[in-house]
């Protein structure tokens, strides 16, 4: 079965430190992978995607994600966290029917 | 911000009432989706549409219905609201797959409370 997993319910990081939010996938064919962010009482905002090409993908708000085929991972990263980065982050992958499969979400808390 | 709109943003309604949640997009996207999300929790796909006159049920069983008479409009209707329907409802749209652009764009959501 195709799936996307986010192994951490919550990640806590001090402001200014690097952050990583983990995602692993199991999809058929070439993986198309996405990261979204959700701020309180808002819809989801698209951050970045991997379709093909460079394994390091850059996106909005200084975020980037590293695609690792051998580890079937697509971790979201940022070199220096801001308090305003605190939000709910979702990883998603495209299945064989071109539908998005969603991870369960990871709550990111950045402490001043 | 994507051009996708949902109304109302918040709705409190009594049990047994019929409600329609509105969703419109101005991007000309063929595919549209409805998700149900409890606060801070994962997304559950309840309906989607490939285009006009196309509607499909998603992974999560839902008592709601949808229609797609116009490309830009994808309303969701609950014939008889129940407290178990209390949740946030998110509408999204995406390009037709032939473009290679698969990301979905989301509206701000409707937070529904059924008393």
CSV table of C-alpha atoms in Angstrom, one decimal:
chain,number,residue,atom,x,y,z
A,1,UNK,CA,0.0,0.0,0.0
A,2,UNK,CA,1.2,3.5,-0.8
A,3,UNK,CA,1.8,5.7,2.2
A,4,UNK,CA,3.5,8.8,3.7
A,5,UNK,CA,4.6,8.8,7.3
A,6,UNK,CA,5.6,11.6,9.6
A,7,UNK,CA,7.2,9.8,12.6
A,8,UNK,CA,7.1,12.7,15.0
A,9,UNK,CA,3.9,14.2,16.3
A,10,UNK,CA,5.8,17.2,17.6
A,11,UNK,CA,9.2,18.8,17.2
A,12,UNK,CA,10.6,21.4,19.6
A,13,UNK,CA,13.5,23.7,18.5
A,14,UNK,CA,15.0,26.7,20.0
A,15,UNK,CA,14.9,29.9,17.9
A,16,UNK,CA,18.0,30.3,15.8
A,17,UNK,CA,18.8,26.6,15.7
A,18,UNK,CA,18.4,24.4,12.6
A,19,UNK,CA,15.2,22.4,12.3
A,20,UNK,CA,14.3,19.1,10.7
A,21,UNK,CA,10.8,17.7,10.2
A,22,UNK,CA,10.9,14.1,9.1
A,23,UNK,CA,8.9,12.4,6.3
A,24,UNK,CA,9.2,8.9,4.8
A,25,UNK,CA,7.3,7.6,1.8
A,26,UNK,CA,6.2,4.5,0.0
A,27,UNK,CA,4.7,5.2,-3.4
A,28,UNK,CA,4.7,3.5,-6.7
A,29,UNK,CA,6.9,4.7,-9.5
A,30,UNK,CA,8.8,7.9,-9.4
A,31,UNK,CA,8.0,9.8,-6.2
A,32,UNK,CA,6.3,13.2,-6.4
A,33,UNK,CA,6.6,14.7,-2.9
A,34,UNK,CA,5.3,17.9,-1.2
A,35,UNK,CA,5.4,19.9,2.0
A,36,UNK,CA,2.6,22.1,3.3
A,37,UNK,CA,2.3,24.3,6.3
A,38,UNK,CA,-0.8,25.1,8.3
A,39,UNK,CA,-1.0,28.1,10.6
A,40,UNK,CA,-3.8,28.2,13.3
A,41,UNK,CA,-7.3,28.6,11.9
A,42,UNK,CA,-6.0,28.7,8.3
A,43,UNK,CA,-5.9,26.4,5.3
A,44,UNK,CA,-2.8,24.7,4.1
A,45,UNK,CA,-0.1,26.6,2.2
A,46,UNK,CA,2.2,24.9,-0.3
A,47,UNK,CA,5.9,25.1,0.7
A,48,UNK,CA,7.8,23.1,-1.9
A,49,UNK,CA,7.8,20.0,-4.0
A,50,UNK,CA,10.1,17.4,-5.4
A,51,UNK,CA,9.4,16.1,-8.9
A,52,UNK,CA,12.7,15.3,-10.4
A,53,UNK,CA,16.2,16.7,-10.5
A,54,UNK,CA,18.3,18.0,-7.6
A,55,UNK,CA,17.8,16.2,-4.4
A,56,UNK,CA,17.8,19.5,-2.4
A,57,UNK,CA,14.6,21.5,-3.1
A,58,UNK,CA,14.2,25.1,-2.0
A,59,UNK,CA,10.9,26.5,-1.1
A,60,UNK,CA,9.0,29.4,0.6
A,61,UNK,CA,10.0,31.1,3.8
A,62,UNK,CA,13.6,29.8,3.7
A,63,UNK,CA,12.6,26.1,3.9
A,64,UNK,CA,14.3,23.4,1.9
A,65,UNK,CA,13.8,19.6,1.7
A,66,UNK,CA,16.2,16.8,1.0
A,67,UNK,CA,15.1,13.9,-1.1
A,68,UNK,CA,16.9,10.6,-0.3
A,69,UNK,CA,15.9,7.8,-2.6
A,70,UNK,CA,17.8,5.1,-0.7
A,71,UNK,CA,16.2,6.0,2.6
A,72,UNK,CA,12.8,6.8,1.0
A,73,UNK,CA,12.8,10.1,2.9
A,74,UNK,CA,11.9,13.7,2.2
A,75,UNK,CA,12.9,15.7,5.3
A,76,UNK,CA,12.0,19.4,5.6
A,77,UNK,CA,14.8,21.6,6.9
A,78,UNK,CA,15.6,25.2,7.8
A,79,UNK,CA,19.1,26.4,8.8
A,80,UNK,CA,17.8,28.9,11.5
A,81,UNK,CA,14.4,28.6,13.0
A,82,UNK,CA,12.1,31.5,13.7
A,83,UNK,CA,9.3,31.7,16.3
A,84,UNK,CA,6.9,32.4,13.4
A,85,UNK,CA,7.8,29.0,11.9
A,86,UNK,CA,5.7,27.4,14.7
A,87,UNK,CA,2.8,25.7,12.8
A,88,UNK,CA,1.6,22.3,11.7
A,89,UNK,CA,3.5,20.7,8.8
A,90,UNK,CA,2.2,18.1,6.4
A,91,UNK,CA,4.2,15.9,4.0
A,92,UNK,CA,2.3,14.4,1.0
A,93,UNK,CA,3.1,12.2,-1.9
A,94,UNK,CA,1.3,11.5,-5.2
A,95,UNK,CA,-0.1,8.0,-5.6
A,96,UNK,CA,-0.5,6.1,-8.8
A,97,UNK,CA,-4.0,7.7,-9.3
A,98,UNK,CA,-2.5,11.2,-9.1
A,99,UNK,CA,-4.1,11.7,-5.7
A,100,UNK,CA,-2.2,13.1,-2.8
A,101,UNK,CA,-1.5,10.8,0.1
A,102,UNK,CA,-1.1,12.8,3.3
A,103,UNK,CA,1.1,12.3,6.4
A,104,UNK,CA,-0.5,12.7,9.8
A,105,UNK,CA,1.2,16.1,10.4
A,106,UNK,CA,4.0,17.3,12.7
A,107,UNK,CA,3.5,20.2,15.1
A,108,UNK,CA,6.6,22.4,15.1
A,109,UNK,CA,7.2,24.5,18.1
A,110,UNK,CA,9.9,27.1,18.1
A,111,UNK,CA,10.8,28.5,21.5
A,112,UNK,CA,12.3,32.0,21.9
B,1,UNK,CA,-2.2,33.3,-1.5
B,2,UNK,CA,-4.1,31.1,-3.9
B,3,UNK,CA,-7.4,32.3,-5.3
B,4,UNK,CA,-9.7,29.9,-3.6
B,5,UNK,CA,-12.5,31.0,-1.3
B,6,UNK,CA,-14.7,29.4,1.2
B,7,UNK,CA,-17.8,30.7,2.9
B,8,UNK,CA,-18.8,30.9,5.7
B,9,UNK,CA,-15.5,30.8,7.7
B,10,UNK,CA,-17.3,29.9,10.8
B,11,UNK,CA,-20.8,28.3,11.3
B,12,UNK,CA,-22.7,27.3,14.4
B,13,UNK,CA,-25.9,25.4,13.6
B,14,UNK,CA,-28.4,23.2,15.4
B,15,UNK,CA,-28.9,19.5,14.8
B,16,UNK,CA,-31.0,18.5,11.9
B,17,UNK,CA,-30.4,21.7,9.8
B,18,UNK,CA,-29.4,21.5,6.2
B,19,UNK,CA,-26.3,23.4,5.4
B,20,UNK,CA,-24.2,24.2,2.3
B,21,UNK,CA,-20.5,25.1,2.5
B,22,UNK,CA,-19.4,27.1,-0.5
B,23,UNK,CA,-16.1,26.8,-2.3
B,24,UNK,CA,-15.0,28.8,-5.4
B,25,UNK,CA,-11.7,29.1,-7.2
B,26,UNK,CA,-10.7,31.6,-9.9
B,27,UNK,CA,-7.7,29.7,-11.2
B,28,UNK,CA,-9.6,27.5,-13.8
B,29,UNK,CA,-8.4,24.3,-12.1
B,30,UNK,CA,-10.1,21.2,-13.2
B,31,UNK,CA,-9.7,19.1,-10.0
B,32,UNK,CA,-11.3,20.1,-6.7
B,33,UNK,CA,-11.3,18.5,-3.3
B,34,UNK,CA,-13.1,18.6,0.1
B,35,UNK,CA,-11.2,17.5,3.2
B,36,UNK,CA,-12.3,17.1,6.7
B,37,UNK,CA,-9.9,18.0,9.5
B,38,UNK,CA,-10.3,18.0,13.2
B,39,UNK,CA,-8.1,20.7,14.8
B,40,UNK,CA,-4.4,19.9,14.6
B,41,UNK,CA,-5.1,16.5,13.2
B,42,UNK,CA,-4.6,14.8,9.8
B,43,UNK,CA,-6.6,15.5,6.7
B,44,UNK,CA,-9.3,13.1,5.4
B,45,UNK,CA,-10.4,13.3,1.8
B,46,UNK,CA,-14.2,13.2,1.7
B,47,UNK,CA,-15.0,14.2,-1.9
B,48,UNK,CA,-13.2,15.2,-5.1
B,49,UNK,CA,-14.0,16.1,-8.7
B,50,UNK,CA,-12.1,15.8,-11.9
B,51,UNK,CA,-14.2,18.5,-13.6
B,52,UNK,CA,-17.7,19.6,-14.5
B,53,UNK,CA,-20.3,16.9,-13.7
B,54,UNK,CA,-17.7,14.7,-12.1
B,55,UNK,CA,-17.9,13.8,-8.4
B,56,UNK,CA,-16.2,11.0,-6.5
B,57,UNK,CA,-16.2,9.9,-2.9
B,58,UNK,CA,-12.9,10.0,-1.0
B,59,UNK,CA,-11.3,7.8,1.6
B,60,UNK,CA,-13.4,8.9,4.5
B,61,UNK,CA,-17.1,8.0,4.5
B,62,UNK,CA,-19.2,11.1,4.7
B,63,UNK,CA,-22.9,11.8,4.9
B,64,UNK,CA,-22.3,15.0,2.8
B,65,UNK,CA,-22.9,15.4,-0.9
B,66,UNK,CA,-21.2,17.6,-3.5
B,67,UNK,CA,-22.0,18.9,-7.0
B,68,UNK,CA,-19.9,20.4,-9.8
B,69,UNK,CA,-22.0,22.3,-12.2
B,70,UNK,CA,-19.4,24.9,-12.9
B,71,UNK,CA,-15.6,24.6,-13.1
B,72,UNK,CA,-15.1,27.3,-10.4
B,73,UNK,CA,-17.7,26.1,-7.9
B,74,UNK,CA,-17.7,23.0,-5.7
B,75,UNK,CA,-20.3,23.3,-2.9
B,76,UNK,CA,-20.7,20.7,-0.1
B,77,UNK,CA,-24.1,20.0,1.4
B,78,UNK,CA,-25.1,18.3,4.6
B,79,UNK,CA,-28.8,17.4,4.5
B,80,UNK,CA,-29.2,17.0,8.3
B,81,UNK,CA,-26.3,18.2,10.4
B,82,UNK,CA,-25.3,16.2,13.5
B,83,UNK,CA,-22.8,16.9,16.3
B,84,UNK,CA,-20.5,14.3,14.8
B,85,UNK,CA,-20.2,16.6,11.8
B,86,UNK,CA,-18.4,19.2,13.9
B,87,UNK,CA,-15.0,19.7,12.3
B,88,UNK,CA,-13.1,21.9,9.9
B,89,UNK,CA,-13.8,21.5,6.2
B,90,UNK,CA,-11.1,22.5,3.7
B,91,UNK,CA,-11.6,22.9,0.0
B,92,UNK,CA,-8.7,22.7,-2.4
B,93,UNK,CA,-8.0,22.7,-6.2
B,94,UNK,CA,-5.2,21.6,-8.5
B,95,UNK,CA,-4.3,21.6,-12.1
B,96,UNK,CA,-5.2,18.8,-14.5
B,97,UNK,CA,-2.4,16.2,-14.3
B,98,UNK,CA,-1.3,16.8,-17.9
B,99,UNK,CA,0.4,20.0,-16.8
B,100,UNK,CA,2.7,18.3,-14.4
B,101,UNK,CA,1.6,20.6,-11.7
B,102,UNK,CA,0.1,18.5,-9.0
B,103,UNK,CA,0.2,20.7,-5.9
B,104,UNK,CA,-3.2,21.5,-4.4
B,105,UNK,CA,-4.1,25.0,-3.3
B,106,UNK,CA,-6.3,25.4,-0.3
B,107,UNK,CA,-9.0,27.7,0.9
B,108,UNK,CA,-9.0,29.1,4.4
B,109,UNK,CA,-11.5,26.5,5.6
B,110,UNK,CA,-14.9,26.5,7.3
B,111,UNK,CA,-15.1,25.6,10.9
B,112,UNK,CA,-18.4,24.0,11.5
B,113,UNK,CA,-20.0,23.4,15.0
B,114,UNK,CA,-23.2,21.5,15.3
B,115,UNK,CA,-25.0,21.9,18.6
